Amino acid sequence: MNRWLGRSLWTGCARTFSTTPLRANKPRPDIKSHKSLMDLLQSDTGATSRLKTPGRVADDLLFQLRSQHQRIMPPRTGVLVGRSAPVPSPELLNRAVRQVNTMNRVNAMKETVNLQRFAERPGKARLRIRIQRKRREFNAGVRRLFQLVKRAKRQGY
């Protein structure tokens, strides 16, 4: 017999059921934009939460959204996403330059530009990728070995 019968598979404890009443069976709105989501949250006055007060769920969600982004802004889209950093004032120019440099480093832009400068034969590309993979694996092994030596040294060997 299955010993997990009637028990949660993740925690191994008995099932728990919510005491929160379900919402009225309204059709779900089609949310396609940030603005329609905000309109839905502001107009949702019949929702009930654990505190049994109307509109509390919508107020909580609005508070969470506003606390994350002091003002509600639609998500950034377009060609400049990930390629630009906001500069709200001249004093913060250094921070913006650091952000752009970090994005370039994380996305390996320097290597990508150098690789795309000239055409590469498919065989050479496969060879280069294989060499990079072996080098990465070798460096990871050396790093693991040094960590092992450090740990052994800490333990007094």
Short mmCIF file of C-alpha atoms in Angstrom, two decimals:
data_model
loop_
_atom_site.label_atom_id
_atom_site.label_comp_id
_atom_site.label_asym_id
_atom_site.label_seq_id
_atom_site.Cartn_x
_atom_site.Cartn_y
_atom_site.Cartn_z
CA MET A 1 0.00 0.00 0.00
CA ASN A 2 1.21 3.49 -0.78
CA ARG A 3 2.43 5.12 2.42
CA TRP A 4 1.99 8.60 0.94
CA LEU A 5 -1.75 8.16 0.55
CA GLY A 6 -3.45 11.27 1.92
CA ARG A 7 -0.15 13.00 2.61
CA SER A 8 1.72 15.73 0.83
CA LEU A 9 4.54 14.42 -1.33
CA TRP A 10 6.76 17.41 -0.58
CA THR A 11 6.58 17.73 3.18
CA GLY A 12 5.42 14.32 4.37
CA CYS A 13 2.78 15.94 6.59
CA ALA A 14 -1.00 15.74 6.48
CA ARG A 15 -2.84 17.82 3.90
CA THR A 16 -4.06 21.24 4.87
CA PHE A 17 -6.98 23.07 3.35
CA SER A 18 -7.53 26.81 3.14
CA THR A 19 -10.34 28.39 5.14
CA THR A 20 -10.42 31.41 2.82
CA PRO A 21 -13.70 31.57 0.89
CA LEU A 22 -13.41 31.32 -2.88
CA ARG A 23 -14.14 34.31 -5.07
CA ALA A 24 -17.41 34.54 -6.94
CA ASN A 25 -17.34 32.65 -10.21
CA LYS A 26 -16.52 35.64 -12.41
CA PRO A 27 -14.84 35.11 -15.76
CA ARG A 28 -11.12 35.84 -15.64
CA PRO A 29 -10.22 39.11 -17.36
CA ASP A 30 -7.77 39.05 -20.24
CA ILE A 31 -4.73 40.93 -18.92
CA LYS A 32 -2.50 41.93 -21.80
CA SER A 33 -0.84 45.05 -20.49
CA HIS A 34 0.47 46.59 -17.31
CA LYS A 35 -2.22 49.30 -17.42
CA SER A 36 -5.08 46.79 -17.63
CA LEU A 37 -3.62 44.95 -14.62
CA MET A 38 -3.59 48.18 -12.60
CA ASP A 39 -7.18 48.97 -13.68
CA LEU A 40 -8.26 45.49 -12.61
CA LEU A 41 -6.60 45.85 -9.21
CA GLN A 42 -8.14 49.26 -8.57
CA SER A 43 -11.63 48.15 -9.61
CA ASP A 44 -11.55 44.86 -7.67
CA THR A 45 -13.65 45.85 -4.65
CA GLY A 46 -15.55 42.61 -4.08
CA ALA A 47 -12.50 40.48 -3.32
CA THR A 48 -12.20 38.93 0.10
CA SER A 49 -9.05 38.11 1.97
CA ARG A 50 -8.30 36.34 5.20
CA LEU A 51 -9.42 39.44 7.07
CA LYS A 52 -12.89 39.29 5.42
CA THR A 53 -12.71 42.93 4.32
CA PRO A 54 -13.74 43.92 0.79
CA GLY A 55 -11.00 45.25 -1.45
CA ARG A 56 -8.21 44.19 0.89
CA VAL A 57 -6.57 41.88 -1.68
CA ALA A 58 -6.43 44.63 -4.30
CA ASP A 59 -5.06 47.12 -1.76
CA ASP A 60 -2.35 44.66 -0.68
CA LEU A 61 -1.29 44.01 -4.28
CA LEU A 62 -1.23 47.71 -5.11
CA PHE A 63 0.86 48.41 -2.01
CA GLN A 64 3.35 45.69 -2.95
CA LEU A 65 3.65 46.96 -6.52
CA ARG A 66 4.09 50.58 -5.44
CA SER A 67 6.60 49.72 -2.72
CA GLN A 68 8.75 47.89 -5.27
CA HIS A 69 8.77 50.71 -7.80
CA GLN A 70 7.81 53.96 -6.03
CA ARG A 71 5.88 54.82 -9.18
CA ILE A 72 4.27 52.28 -11.45
CA MET A 73 6.11 52.05 -14.76
CA PRO A 74 5.32 49.74 -17.66
CA PRO A 75 7.97 47.10 -18.40
CA ARG A 76 10.79 48.25 -20.64
CA THR A 77 10.75 46.78 -24.12
CA GLY A 78 12.49 47.49 -27.37
CA VAL A 79 15.99 47.38 -28.78
CA LEU A 80 17.60 49.27 -25.90
CA VAL A 81 16.62 46.83 -23.14
CA GLY A 82 19.82 45.50 -21.60
CA ARG A 83 21.93 47.95 -23.60
CA SER A 84 21.26 51.15 -21.72
CA ALA A 85 21.31 52.41 -18.17
CA PRO A 86 19.20 55.30 -16.87
CA VAL A 87 21.03 58.52 -15.92
CA PRO A 88 18.56 60.48 -13.75
CA SER A 89 21.08 63.17 -12.81
CA PRO A 90 24.64 64.17 -13.77
CA GLU A 91 25.94 63.00 -10.38
CA LEU A 92 24.88 59.44 -11.20
CA LEU A 93 26.71 59.26 -14.53
CA ASN A 94 29.56 57.15 -13.09
CA ARG A 95 27.06 54.62 -11.75
CA ALA A 96 25.37 54.36 -15.16
CA VAL A 97 28.71 53.83 -16.91
CA ARG A 98 29.58 51.08 -14.40
CA GLN A 99 26.20 49.43 -15.06
CA VAL A 100 26.79 49.43 -18.82
CA ASN A 101 30.32 48.05 -18.35
CA THR A 102 28.97 45.31 -16.09
CA MET A 103 26.30 44.38 -18.65
CA ASN A 104 28.97 44.21 -21.37
CA ARG A 105 31.20 42.00 -19.22
CA VAL A 106 28.37 39.66 -18.18
CA ASN A 107 27.17 39.28 -21.77
CA ALA A 108 30.75 38.73 -23.06
CA MET A 109 30.39 41.55 -25.57
CA LYS A 110 34.14 41.98 -26.14
CA GLU A 111 34.61 38.33 -27.11
CA THR A 112 31.48 38.38 -29.27
CA VAL A 113 32.66 41.46 -31.18
CA ASN A 114 36.09 39.92 -31.77
CA LEU A 115 34.58 36.61 -32.92
CA GLN A 116 32.20 38.31 -35.33
CA ARG A 117 34.87 40.52 -36.86
CA PHE A 118 35.91 37.83 -39.36
CA ALA A 119 34.16 34.84 -40.88
CA GLU A 120 35.05 31.50 -39.30
CA ARG A 121 34.96 28.14 -41.04
CA PRO A 122 32.58 25.63 -39.42
CA GLY A 123 35.39 23.19 -38.58
CA LYS A 124 37.44 25.91 -36.90
CA ALA A 125 34.37 27.07 -34.97
CA ARG A 126 33.78 23.53 -33.65
CA LEU A 127 37.46 23.25 -32.71
CA ARG A 128 37.40 26.60 -30.90
CA ILE A 129 34.24 25.67 -28.98
CA ARG A 130 35.72 22.29 -28.00
CA ILE A 131 38.96 23.95 -26.81
CA GLN A 132 36.96 26.48 -24.78
CA ARG A 133 34.90 23.70 -23.17
CA LYS A 134 38.02 21.63 -22.27
CA ARG A 135 39.75 24.71 -20.88
CA ARG A 136 36.69 25.56 -18.77
CA GLU A 137 36.53 21.97 -17.43
CA PHE A 138 40.28 21.97 -16.67
CA ASN A 139 40.06 25.28 -14.81
CA ALA A 140 37.08 24.01 -12.81
CA GLY A 141 39.08 20.90 -11.84
CA VAL A 142 42.08 22.99 -10.76
CA ARG A 143 39.76 25.26 -8.76
CA ARG A 144 38.21 22.20 -7.07
CA LEU A 145 41.68 20.83 -6.26
CA PHE A 146 42.77 24.10 -4.64
CA GLN A 147 39.56 24.23 -2.60
CA LEU A 148 40.21 20.66 -1.44
CA VAL A 149 43.77 21.57 -0.42
CA LYS A 150 42.55 24.68 1.44
CA ARG A 151 39.91 22.67 3.29
CA ALA A 152 42.46 19.97 4.24
CA LYS A 153 44.88 22.65 5.42
CA ARG A 154 42.15 24.25 7.55
CA GLN A 155 41.41 20.87 9.12
CA GLY A 156 45.06 20.43 10.07
CA TYR A 157 46.33 17.87 7.55
#
